[in-house]
mmCIF file with all atom_site columns, C-alpha atoms in Angstrom:
data_model
loop_
_atom_site.group_PDB
_atom_site.id
_atom_site.type_symbol
_atom_site.label_atom_id
_atom_site.label_alt_id
_atom_site.label_comp_id
_atom_site.label_asym_id
_atom_site.label_entity_id
_atom_site.label_seq_id
_atom_site.pdbx_PDB_ins_code
_atom_site.Cartn_x
_atom_site.Cartn_y
_atom_site.Cartn_z
_atom_site.occupancy
_atom_site.B_iso_or_equiv
_atom_site.pdbx_formal_charge
_atom_site.auth_seq_id
_atom_site.auth_comp_id
_atom_site.auth_asym_id
_atom_site.auth_atom_id
_atom_site.pdbx_PDB_model_num
ATOM 1   C CA . MET A 1 1   ? 21.079 13.722 15.205  1.00 64.00 ? 1   MET A CA 1
ATOM 2   C CA . ASN A 1 2   ? 19.078 12.094 12.422  1.00 87.00 ? 2   ASN A CA 1
ATOM 3   C CA . PHE A 1 3   ? 20.323 12.371 8.766   1.00 91.00 ? 3   PHE A CA 1
ATOM 4   C CA . VAL A 1 4   ? 17.041 10.976 6.942   1.00 92.00 ? 4   VAL A CA 1
ATOM 5   C CA . GLN A 1 5   ? 14.701 12.614 9.028   1.00 91.00 ? 5   GLN A CA 1
ATOM 6   C CA . ASP A 1 6   ? 16.398 15.929 8.748   1.00 92.00 ? 6   ASP A CA 1
ATOM 7   C CA . VAL A 1 7   ? 16.584 15.668 5.230   1.00 94.00 ? 7   VAL A CA 1
ATOM 8   C CA . GLU A 1 8   ? 12.616 15.487 5.328   1.00 94.00 ? 8   GLU A CA 1
ATOM 9   C CA . ASN A 1 9   ? 12.062 18.276 7.494   1.00 93.00 ? 9   ASN A CA 1
ATOM 10  C CA . ASN A 1 10  ? 14.273 20.330 5.269   1.00 94.00 ? 10  ASN A CA 1
ATOM 11  C CA . ASP A 1 11  ? 12.184 18.858 2.395   1.00 92.00 ? 11  ASP A CA 1
ATOM 12  C CA . LYS A 1 12  ? 8.988  20.063 3.704   1.00 92.00 ? 12  LYS A CA 1
ATOM 13  C CA . ALA A 1 13  ? 10.689 23.494 4.893   1.00 92.00 ? 13  ALA A CA 1
ATOM 14  C CA . GLN A 1 14  ? 10.962 24.507 1.836   1.00 90.00 ? 14  GLN A CA 1
ATOM 15  C CA . VAL A 1 15  ? 8.733  27.357 -0.155  1.00 87.00 ? 15  VAL A CA 1
ATOM 16  C CA . TRP A 1 16  ? 9.009  25.554 -3.376  1.00 81.00 ? 16  TRP A CA 1
ATOM 17  C CA . ARG A 1 17  ? 8.754  28.463 -6.446  1.00 74.00 ? 17  ARG A CA 1
ATOM 18  C CA . LYS A 1 18  ? 5.690  27.771 -8.865  1.00 69.00 ? 18  LYS A CA 1
ATOM 19  C CA . GLN A 1 19  ? 7.938  27.749 -11.893 1.00 66.00 ? 19  GLN A CA 1
ATOM 20  C CA . MET A 1 20  ? 8.556  24.910 -14.632 1.00 60.00 ? 20  MET A CA 1
ATOM 21  C CA . ILE A 1 21  ? 11.988 23.767 -14.907 1.00 58.00 ? 21  ILE A CA 1
ATOM 22  C CA . ARG A 1 22  ? 11.902 20.761 -16.808 1.00 59.00 ? 22  ARG A CA 1
ATOM 23  C CA . LEU A 1 23  ? 9.062  19.265 -18.907 1.00 46.00 ? 23  LEU A CA 1
ATOM 24  C CA . GLU A 1 24  ? 8.431  15.501 -17.966 1.00 55.00 ? 24  GLU A CA 1
ATOM 25  C CA . GLN A 1 25  ? 6.427  12.866 -19.674 1.00 45.00 ? 25  GLN A CA 1
ATOM 26  C CA . LYS A 1 26  ? 3.549  11.152 -17.229 1.00 51.00 ? 26  LYS A CA 1
ATOM 27  C CA . ASN A 1 27  ? 4.848  7.546  -17.680 1.00 47.00 ? 27  ASN A CA 1
ATOM 28  C CA . ASN A 1 28  ? 6.860  7.634  -14.965 1.00 47.00 ? 28  ASN A CA 1
ATOM 29  C CA . ALA A 1 29  ? 9.182  4.664  -17.329 1.00 44.00 ? 29  ALA A CA 1
ATOM 30  C CA . PHE A 1 30  ? 11.394 7.599  -18.829 1.00 40.00 ? 30  PHE A CA 1
ATOM 31  C CA . GLN A 1 31  ? 12.394 8.248  -15.685 1.00 51.00 ? 31  GLN A CA 1
ATOM 32  C CA . ASP A 1 32  ? 14.508 5.413  -15.303 1.00 55.00 ? 32  ASP A CA 1
ATOM 33  C CA . ASP A 1 33  ? 17.720 5.010  -17.066 1.00 58.00 ? 33  ASP A CA 1
ATOM 34  C CA . HIS A 1 34  ? 18.335 3.404  -20.552 1.00 53.00 ? 34  HIS A CA 1
ATOM 35  C CA . PHE A 1 35  ? 21.830 4.020  -21.174 1.00 54.00 ? 35  PHE A CA 1
ATOM 36  C CA . GLN A 1 36  ? 24.561 2.151  -20.170 1.00 60.00 ? 36  GLN A CA 1
ATOM 37  C CA . VAL A 1 37  ? 27.868 2.935  -19.767 1.00 61.00 ? 37  VAL A CA 1
ATOM 38  C CA . GLY A 1 38  ? 31.241 1.046  -19.152 1.00 64.00 ? 38  GLY A CA 1
ATOM 39  C CA . ASP A 1 39  ? 33.793 3.591  -17.239 1.00 71.00 ? 39  ASP A CA 1
ATOM 40  C CA . GLU A 1 40  ? 34.386 5.877  -14.837 1.00 75.00 ? 40  GLU A CA 1
ATOM 41  C CA . ALA A 1 41  ? 34.010 9.111  -16.860 1.00 80.00 ? 41  ALA A CA 1
ATOM 42  C CA . GLY A 1 42  ? 30.655 7.522  -18.417 1.00 82.00 ? 42  GLY A CA 1
ATOM 43  C CA . VAL A 1 43  ? 29.165 7.269  -14.354 1.00 86.00 ? 43  VAL A CA 1
ATOM 44  C CA . GLN A 1 44  ? 30.536 10.912 -14.199 1.00 85.00 ? 44  GLN A CA 1
ATOM 45  C CA . SER A 1 45  ? 28.897 11.965 -17.149 1.00 86.00 ? 45  SER A CA 1
ATOM 46  C CA . ARG A 1 46  ? 25.414 10.081 -15.941 1.00 87.00 ? 46  ARG A CA 1
ATOM 47  C CA . PHE A 1 47  ? 25.646 11.692 -12.917 1.00 90.00 ? 47  PHE A CA 1
ATOM 48  C CA . THR A 1 48  ? 26.514 15.240 -14.228 1.00 88.00 ? 48  THR A CA 1
ATOM 49  C CA . GLN A 1 49  ? 23.297 14.623 -16.050 1.00 87.00 ? 49  GLN A CA 1
ATOM 50  C CA . HIS A 1 50  ? 20.951 13.279 -13.767 1.00 87.00 ? 50  HIS A CA 1
ATOM 51  C CA . TYR A 1 51  ? 21.906 15.316 -10.652 1.00 92.00 ? 51  TYR A CA 1
ATOM 52  C CA . GLY A 1 52  ? 24.179 17.935 -11.295 1.00 91.00 ? 52  GLY A CA 1
ATOM 53  C CA . GLU A 1 53  ? 22.115 19.547 -13.976 1.00 92.00 ? 53  GLU A CA 1
ATOM 54  C CA . GLU A 1 54  ? 18.528 18.976 -12.681 1.00 91.00 ? 54  GLU A CA 1
ATOM 55  C CA . LEU A 1 55  ? 19.626 19.994 -9.096  1.00 94.00 ? 55  LEU A CA 1
ATOM 56  C CA . GLY A 1 56  ? 21.414 22.890 -10.184 1.00 93.00 ? 56  GLY A CA 1
ATOM 57  C CA . ARG A 1 57  ? 18.223 24.580 -11.588 1.00 92.00 ? 57  ARG A CA 1
ATOM 58  C CA . ILE A 1 58  ? 16.323 23.478 -8.370  1.00 92.00 ? 58  ILE A CA 1
ATOM 59  C CA . PHE A 1 59  ? 18.915 25.275 -6.469  1.00 94.00 ? 59  PHE A CA 1
ATOM 60  C CA . GLU A 1 60  ? 18.565 28.376 -8.634  1.00 93.00 ? 60  GLU A CA 1
ATOM 61  C CA . ALA A 1 61  ? 14.878 28.280 -8.293  1.00 91.00 ? 61  ALA A CA 1
ATOM 62  C CA . GLN A 1 62  ? 15.059 27.880 -4.964  1.00 92.00 ? 62  GLN A CA 1
ATOM 63  C CA . GLY A 1 63  ? 17.486 31.199 -4.191  1.00 92.00 ? 63  GLY A CA 1
ATOM 64  C CA . ILE A 1 64  ? 19.852 28.837 -2.961  1.00 95.00 ? 64  ILE A CA 1
ATOM 65  C CA . ASP A 1 65  ? 23.132 29.548 -4.249  1.00 96.00 ? 65  ASP A CA 1
ATOM 66  C CA . VAL A 1 66  ? 25.108 26.336 -5.080  1.00 96.00 ? 66  VAL A CA 1
ATOM 67  C CA . LEU A 1 67  ? 26.008 24.183 -8.193  1.00 95.00 ? 67  LEU A CA 1
ATOM 68  C CA . PHE A 1 68  ? 27.332 20.950 -9.275  1.00 96.00 ? 68  PHE A CA 1
ATOM 69  C CA . SER A 1 69  ? 30.894 22.001 -11.196 1.00 95.00 ? 69  SER A CA 1
ATOM 70  C CA . GLY A 1 70  ? 33.792 20.458 -12.393 1.00 93.00 ? 70  GLY A CA 1
ATOM 71  C CA . PHE A 1 71  ? 36.749 20.506 -9.331  1.00 94.00 ? 71  PHE A CA 1
ATOM 72  C CA . LYS A 1 72  ? 39.267 22.116 -12.101 1.00 93.00 ? 72  LYS A CA 1
ATOM 73  C CA . SER A 1 73  ? 36.851 25.472 -12.497 1.00 93.00 ? 73  SER A CA 1
ATOM 74  C CA . LEU A 1 74  ? 37.546 26.238 -9.176  1.00 95.00 ? 74  LEU A CA 1
ATOM 75  C CA . GLY A 1 75  ? 41.269 27.196 -10.068 1.00 93.00 ? 75  GLY A CA 1
ATOM 76  C CA . LEU A 1 76  ? 42.694 26.310 -6.661  1.00 92.00 ? 76  LEU A CA 1
ATOM 77  C CA . GLY A 1 77  ? 45.813 24.758 -7.810  1.00 91.00 ? 77  GLY A CA 1
ATOM 78  C CA . TYR A 1 78  ? 45.496 21.476 -5.667  1.00 94.00 ? 78  TYR A CA 1
ATOM 79  C CA . GLU A 1 79  ? 47.380 18.767 -6.405  1.00 94.00 ? 79  GLU A CA 1
ATOM 80  C CA . ASN A 1 80  ? 44.427 16.229 -7.002  1.00 95.00 ? 80  ASN A CA 1
ATOM 81  C CA . THR A 1 81  ? 41.371 16.627 -8.433  1.00 93.00 ? 81  THR A CA 1
ATOM 82  C CA . PRO A 1 82  ? 38.133 15.801 -6.642  1.00 95.00 ? 82  PRO A CA 1
ATOM 83  C CA . ASP A 1 83  ? 35.271 14.075 -9.282  1.00 94.00 ? 83  ASP A CA 1
ATOM 84  C CA . SER A 1 84  ? 32.954 16.727 -8.427  1.00 95.00 ? 84  SER A CA 1
ATOM 85  C CA . ALA A 1 85  ? 31.962 20.246 -6.138  1.00 96.00 ? 85  ALA A CA 1
ATOM 86  C CA . LEU A 1 86  ? 29.541 21.925 -5.221  1.00 97.00 ? 86  LEU A CA 1
ATOM 87  C CA . LYS A 1 87  ? 30.303 25.674 -5.297  1.00 97.00 ? 87  LYS A CA 1
ATOM 88  C CA . THR A 1 88  ? 28.207 29.159 -4.838  1.00 96.00 ? 88  THR A CA 1
ATOM 89  C CA . GLN A 1 89  ? 28.324 31.353 -8.049  1.00 94.00 ? 89  GLN A CA 1
ATOM 90  C CA . GLY A 1 90  ? 31.050 33.584 -6.409  1.00 95.00 ? 90  GLY A CA 1
ATOM 91  C CA . ASN A 1 91  ? 33.603 30.096 -7.028  1.00 95.00 ? 91  ASN A CA 1
ATOM 92  C CA . GLU A 1 92  ? 33.225 29.432 -2.919  1.00 96.00 ? 92  GLU A CA 1
ATOM 93  C CA . LEU A 1 93  ? 33.579 25.744 -2.267  1.00 97.00 ? 93  LEU A CA 1
ATOM 94  C CA . LYS A 1 94  ? 31.110 23.930 -0.759  1.00 97.00 ? 94  LYS A CA 1
ATOM 95  C CA . ALA A 1 95  ? 31.465 20.427 -0.924  1.00 97.00 ? 95  ALA A CA 1
ATOM 96  C CA . VAL A 1 96  ? 34.040 17.793 -2.838  1.00 97.00 ? 96  VAL A CA 1
ATOM 97  C CA . GLY A 1 97  ? 32.932 14.405 -3.750  1.00 96.00 ? 97  GLY A CA 1
ATOM 98  C CA . GLU A 1 98  ? 34.253 10.867 -5.291  1.00 96.00 ? 98  GLU A CA 1
ATOM 99  C CA . ILE A 1 99  ? 32.620 9.291  -8.136  1.00 96.00 ? 99  ILE A CA 1
ATOM 100 C CA . LYS A 1 100 ? 33.090 5.176  -8.717  1.00 95.00 ? 100 LYS A CA 1
ATOM 101 C CA . VAL A 1 101 ? 31.813 2.574  -11.001 1.00 93.00 ? 101 VAL A CA 1
ATOM 102 C CA . PRO A 1 102 ? 28.852 0.586  -8.954  1.00 91.00 ? 102 PRO A CA 1
ATOM 103 C CA . TRP A 1 103 ? 29.902 -2.376 -10.642 1.00 90.00 ? 103 TRP A CA 1
ATOM 104 C CA . ILE A 1 104 ? 32.882 -3.150 -8.854  1.00 92.00 ? 104 ILE A CA 1
ATOM 105 C CA . LYS A 1 105 ? 31.632 -4.609 -5.492  1.00 92.00 ? 105 LYS A CA 1
ATOM 106 C CA . ALA A 1 106 ? 34.835 -3.081 -3.250  1.00 91.00 ? 106 ALA A CA 1
ATOM 107 C CA . HIS A 1 107 ? 33.447 -0.049 -4.396  1.00 93.00 ? 107 HIS A CA 1
ATOM 108 C CA . GLN A 1 108 ? 29.888 -0.275 -3.173  1.00 94.00 ? 108 GLN A CA 1
ATOM 109 C CA . PRO A 1 109 ? 29.234 1.370  -0.146  1.00 93.00 ? 109 PRO A CA 1
ATOM 110 C CA . SER A 1 110 ? 26.437 -0.540 0.937   1.00 93.00 ? 110 SER A CA 1
ATOM 111 C CA . ARG A 1 111 ? 28.824 -3.504 1.458   1.00 92.00 ? 111 ARG A CA 1
ATOM 112 C CA . ALA A 1 112 ? 31.077 -1.758 3.287   1.00 92.00 ? 112 ALA A CA 1
ATOM 113 C CA . TYR A 1 113 ? 28.608 -0.137 5.492   1.00 89.00 ? 113 TYR A CA 1
ATOM 114 C CA . GLU A 1 114 ? 28.328 -2.652 8.039   1.00 85.00 ? 114 GLU A CA 1
ATOM 115 C CA . TYR A 1 115 ? 32.275 -3.069 8.339   1.00 89.00 ? 115 TYR A CA 1
ATOM 116 C CA . ASP A 1 116 ? 33.966 0.212  10.346  1.00 87.00 ? 116 ASP A CA 1
ATOM 117 C CA . ASP A 1 117 ? 37.182 -0.187 8.948   1.00 89.00 ? 117 ASP A CA 1
ATOM 118 C CA . VAL A 1 118 ? 36.050 -1.371 5.074   1.00 92.00 ? 118 VAL A CA 1
ATOM 119 C CA . LEU A 1 119 ? 33.942 2.017  5.278   1.00 92.00 ? 119 LEU A CA 1
ATOM 120 C CA . ARG A 1 120 ? 37.026 3.536  6.428   1.00 90.00 ? 120 ARG A CA 1
ATOM 121 C CA . ARG A 1 121 ? 39.271 2.918  3.842   1.00 92.00 ? 121 ARG A CA 1
ATOM 122 C CA . LEU A 1 122 ? 36.274 3.145  0.934   1.00 94.00 ? 122 LEU A CA 1
ATOM 123 C CA . LEU A 1 123 ? 35.423 6.645  2.351   1.00 94.00 ? 123 LEU A CA 1
ATOM 124 C CA . SER A 1 124 ? 39.105 8.174  2.848   1.00 93.00 ? 124 SER A CA 1
ATOM 125 C CA . GLN A 1 125 ? 39.779 9.616  -0.456  1.00 94.00 ? 125 GLN A CA 1
ATOM 126 C CA . PRO A 1 126 ? 36.727 12.306 -0.388  1.00 95.00 ? 126 PRO A CA 1
ATOM 127 C CA . ILE A 1 127 ? 37.745 12.823 3.432   1.00 94.00 ? 127 ILE A CA 1
ATOM 128 C CA . GLN A 1 128 ? 41.044 13.243 2.346   1.00 94.00 ? 128 GLN A CA 1
ATOM 129 C CA . TYR A 1 129 ? 39.861 15.850 -0.061  1.00 95.00 ? 129 TYR A CA 1
ATOM 130 C CA . MET A 1 130 ? 37.678 17.642 2.511   1.00 95.00 ? 130 MET A CA 1
ATOM 131 C CA . GLN A 1 131 ? 40.708 17.742 4.930   1.00 92.00 ? 131 GLN A CA 1
ATOM 132 C CA . ASP A 1 132 ? 43.499 19.247 2.062   1.00 93.00 ? 132 ASP A CA 1
ATOM 133 C CA . LEU A 1 133 ? 40.571 21.876 1.280   1.00 95.00 ? 133 LEU A CA 1
ATOM 134 C CA . ASN A 1 134 ? 39.306 22.828 4.944   1.00 93.00 ? 134 ASN A CA 1
ATOM 135 C CA . CYS A 1 135 ? 35.661 22.011 3.487   1.00 95.00 ? 135 CYS A CA 1
ATOM 136 C CA . ALA A 1 136 ? 32.923 20.906 5.876   1.00 95.00 ? 136 ALA A CA 1
ATOM 137 C CA . TYR A 1 137 ? 31.263 18.668 3.425   1.00 96.00 ? 137 TYR A CA 1
ATOM 138 C CA . GLY A 1 138 ? 31.496 16.034 0.797   1.00 97.00 ? 138 GLY A CA 1
ATOM 139 C CA . PHE A 1 139 ? 29.924 12.964 -0.659  1.00 97.00 ? 139 PHE A CA 1
ATOM 140 C CA . TYR A 1 140 ? 30.926 9.304  -2.176  1.00 97.00 ? 140 TYR A CA 1
ATOM 141 C CA . THR A 1 141 ? 28.682 8.041  -4.973  1.00 96.00 ? 141 THR A CA 1
ATOM 142 C CA . THR A 1 142 ? 28.791 5.181  -7.040  1.00 95.00 ? 142 THR A CA 1
ATOM 143 C CA . TYR A 1 143 ? 25.356 6.517  -8.687  1.00 94.00 ? 143 TYR A CA 1
ATOM 144 C CA . ASP A 1 144 ? 23.373 3.500  -7.511  1.00 94.00 ? 144 ASP A CA 1
ATOM 145 C CA . GLU A 1 145 ? 24.471 4.398  -3.790  1.00 96.00 ? 145 GLU A CA 1
ATOM 146 C CA . THR A 1 146 ? 25.470 7.746  -2.222  1.00 97.00 ? 146 THR A CA 1
ATOM 147 C CA . ILE A 1 147 ? 26.812 8.573  1.568   1.00 96.00 ? 147 ILE A CA 1
ATOM 148 C CA . PHE A 1 148 ? 26.839 12.090 2.553   1.00 96.00 ? 148 PHE A CA 1
ATOM 149 C CA . LEU A 1 149 ? 30.003 13.287 4.903   1.00 95.00 ? 149 LEU A CA 1
ATOM 150 C CA . ARG A 1 150 ? 30.785 16.106 6.673   1.00 92.00 ? 150 ARG A CA 1
ATOM 151 C CA . GLN A 1 151 ? 33.438 16.948 9.078   1.00 89.00 ? 151 GLN A CA 1
ATOM 152 C CA . VAL A 1 152 ? 32.484 19.061 12.668  1.00 86.00 ? 152 VAL A CA 1
ATOM 153 C CA . LEU A 1 153 ? 33.893 19.638 16.328  1.00 81.00 ? 153 LEU A CA 1
ATOM 154 C CA . VAL A 1 154 ? 31.459 18.148 19.091  1.00 79.00 ? 154 VAL A CA 1
ATOM 155 C CA . ASN A 1 155 ? 32.693 19.523 22.063  1.00 78.00 ? 155 ASN A CA 1
ATOM 156 C CA . GLY A 1 156 ? 35.815 20.253 20.934  1.00 77.00 ? 156 GLY A CA 1
ATOM 157 C CA . VAL A 1 157 ? 36.357 16.626 19.694  1.00 75.00 ? 157 VAL A CA 1
ATOM 158 C CA . GLY A 1 158 ? 36.637 16.405 15.809  1.00 77.00 ? 158 GLY A CA 1
ATOM 159 C CA . GLU A 1 159 ? 34.319 14.022 14.160  1.00 84.00 ? 159 GLU A CA 1
ATOM 160 C CA . ILE A 1 160 ? 33.495 12.851 10.595  1.00 88.00 ? 160 ILE A CA 1
ATOM 161 C CA . GLN A 1 161 ? 29.761 12.052 10.382  1.00 90.00 ? 161 GLN A CA 1
ATOM 162 C CA . TYR A 1 162 ? 28.214 10.081 7.665   1.00 93.00 ? 162 TYR A CA 1
ATOM 163 C CA . SER A 1 163 ? 24.940 9.224  6.573   1.00 94.00 ? 163 SER A CA 1
ATOM 164 C CA . PRO A 1 164 ? 23.155 6.315  5.807   1.00 93.00 ? 164 PRO A CA 1
ATOM 165 C CA . CYS A 1 165 ? 23.887 4.772  2.439   1.00 95.00 ? 165 CYS A CA 1
ATOM 166 C CA . VAL A 1 166 ? 21.147 6.589  -0.086  1.00 96.00 ? 166 VAL A CA 1
ATOM 167 C CA . LEU A 1 167 ? 20.011 4.567  -2.988  1.00 96.00 ? 167 LEU A CA 1
ATOM 168 C CA . ALA A 1 168 ? 19.348 5.782  -6.505  1.00 94.00 ? 168 ALA A CA 1
ATOM 169 C CA . LYS A 1 169 ? 15.944 3.856  -6.632  1.00 94.00 ? 169 LYS A CA 1
ATOM 170 C CA . TYR A 1 170 ? 14.585 5.361  -3.464  1.00 93.00 ? 170 TYR A CA 1
ATOM 171 C CA . ARG A 1 171 ? 11.708 7.627  -4.189  1.00 92.00 ? 171 ARG A CA 1
ATOM 172 C CA . TYR A 1 172 ? 10.397 9.599  -0.937  1.00 91.00 ? 172 TYR A CA 1
ATOM 173 C CA . GLN A 1 173 ? 7.666  8.036  1.304   1.00 89.00 ? 173 GLN A CA 1
ATOM 174 C CA . GLU A 1 174 ? 6.760  10.285 4.044   1.00 88.00 ? 174 GLU A CA 1
ATOM 175 C CA . THR A 1 175 ? 7.438  9.708  7.670   1.00 83.00 ? 175 THR A CA 1
ATOM 176 C CA . THR A 1 176 ? 4.366  7.427  9.417   1.00 85.00 ? 176 THR A CA 1
ATOM 177 C CA . PRO A 1 177 ? 3.860  7.315  13.166  1.00 83.00 ? 177 PRO A CA 1
ATOM 178 C CA . SER A 1 178 ? 5.033  3.851  12.729  1.00 80.00 ? 178 SER A CA 1
ATOM 179 C CA . THR A 1 179 ? 8.118  4.005  10.086  1.00 83.00 ? 179 THR A CA 1
ATOM 180 C CA . THR A 1 180 ? 10.340 6.579  9.443   1.00 84.00 ? 180 THR A CA 1
ATOM 181 C CA . PRO A 1 181 ? 10.896 8.426  6.169   1.00 90.00 ? 181 PRO A CA 1
ATOM 182 C CA . ILE A 1 182 ? 12.577 7.010  2.607   1.00 92.00 ? 182 ILE A CA 1
ATOM 183 C CA . VAL A 1 183 ? 14.729 9.959  0.918   1.00 95.00 ? 183 VAL A CA 1
ATOM 184 C CA . SER A 1 184 ? 15.598 10.114 -2.572  1.00 96.00 ? 184 SER A CA 1
ATOM 185 C CA . VAL A 1 185 ? 19.395 10.981 -3.361  1.00 96.00 ? 185 VAL A CA 1
ATOM 186 C CA . LYS A 1 186 ? 18.055 14.589 -4.753  1.00 96.00 ? 186 LYS A CA 1
ATOM 187 C CA . GLN A 1 187 ? 16.256 15.432 -1.296  1.00 96.00 ? 187 GLN A CA 1
ATOM 188 C CA . CYS A 1 188 ? 19.470 14.290 -0.007  1.00 96.00 ? 188 CYS A CA 1
ATOM 189 C CA . PHE A 1 189 ? 21.956 17.051 -1.828  1.00 97.00 ? 189 PHE A CA 1
ATOM 190 C CA . LEU A 1 190 ? 19.253 19.586 -1.661  1.00 96.00 ? 190 LEU A CA 1
ATOM 191 C CA . TYR A 1 191 ? 19.659 19.270 2.171   1.00 96.00 ? 191 TYR A CA 1
ATOM 192 C CA . VAL A 1 192 ? 23.654 19.219 2.088   1.00 96.00 ? 192 VAL A CA 1
ATOM 193 C CA . ALA A 1 193 ? 23.458 22.379 -0.235  1.00 97.00 ? 193 ALA A CA 1
ATOM 194 C CA . THR A 1 194 ? 21.422 24.181 1.950   1.00 95.00 ? 194 THR A CA 1
ATOM 195 C CA . LEU A 1 195 ? 23.605 23.314 5.272   1.00 95.00 ? 195 LEU A CA 1
ATOM 196 C CA . ALA A 1 196 ? 26.903 23.797 3.192   1.00 95.00 ? 196 ALA A CA 1
ATOM 197 C CA . ARG A 1 197 ? 25.943 27.383 1.374   1.00 94.00 ? 197 ARG A CA 1
ATOM 198 C CA . GLN A 1 198 ? 26.349 28.859 5.015   1.00 92.00 ? 198 GLN A CA 1
ATOM 199 C CA . GLN A 1 199 ? 29.352 27.196 5.765   1.00 93.00 ? 199 GLN A CA 1
ATOM 200 C CA . GLY A 1 200 ? 32.752 28.760 5.188   1.00 91.00 ? 200 GLY A CA 1
ATOM 201 C CA . PRO A 1 201 ? 36.232 27.069 4.933   1.00 88.00 ? 201 PRO A CA 1
ATOM 202 C CA . LEU A 1 202 ? 37.062 25.318 8.186   1.00 88.00 ? 202 LEU A CA 1
ATOM 203 C CA . ALA A 1 203 ? 39.804 26.698 10.887  1.00 81.00 ? 203 ALA A CA 1
ATOM 204 C CA . TYR A 1 204 ? 40.338 22.996 11.677  1.00 68.00 ? 204 TYR A CA 1
ATOM 205 C CA . ASN A 1 205 ? 41.232 19.727 10.284  1.00 62.00 ? 205 ASN A CA 1
ATOM 206 C CA . VAL A 1 206 ? 39.858 16.731 12.129  1.00 59.00 ? 206 VAL A CA 1
ATOM 207 C CA . ALA A 1 207 ? 43.085 14.645 11.808  1.00 53.00 ? 207 ALA A CA 1
ATOM 208 C CA . ALA A 1 208 ? 42.376 11.664 13.824  1.00 48.00 ? 208 ALA A CA 1
ATOM 209 C CA . PRO A 1 209 ? 38.316 11.848 13.996  1.00 46.00 ? 209 PRO A CA 1
ATOM 210 C CA . ALA A 1 210 ? 36.022 10.065 15.424  1.00 47.00 ? 210 ALA A CA 1
ATOM 211 C CA . TRP A 1 211 ? 33.364 8.328  13.522  1.00 46.00 ? 211 TRP A CA 1
ATOM 212 C CA . VAL A 1 212 ? 29.491 8.894  13.916  1.00 53.00 ? 212 VAL A CA 1
ATOM 213 C CA . GLU A 1 213 ? 27.383 6.518  11.866  1.00 51.00 ? 213 GLU A CA 1
ATOM 214 C CA . THR A 1 214 ? 24.776 9.187  10.920  1.00 53.00 ? 214 THR A CA 1
ATOM 215 C CA . TYR A 1 215 ? 23.969 13.049 10.990  1.00 48.00 ? 215 TYR A CA 1
#
């Protein structure tokens, strides 16, 4: 299993529809962020604008029945409130997400990635959502950094699988004979949405999971 390689393979396998979904300035500087926020609500709004809105249009254009939503729109009556969700048009939950502010060092997954116990604590909230809701997929993001999650059974043993830390500044660089690819956050969400749309509610929970570094 290689999450980054699988993301690239999924991207290459797409039959891209030839339709305009957004006009862009040719100057790439207009793609950078020039609006600063100071609280979690602001980060959530920024995430919704830059990822949720744009990817929703891409999913629709590609015929992927998945869209970003506020969790409460599902009407599940869950006692907690995840910060973000992926669902179908038929209101079926596909993934849950937790969004944290990037300027608190303890929130940054890149700092926790090399320390298993620290990373477990950092990711415990979205994993709890996934387990409570029988949801296979999830993500943790500070907008600047994102880790993707899934819970699976491997030979009857439960695992929480987690991706490398994907940075918002990453731009796609194709695999070469001597390098591995660099993939963008949007490519990763496209891959996860492609997997999640085929996954129904889990019939099990990974109560005491083993951890696998990448999927």
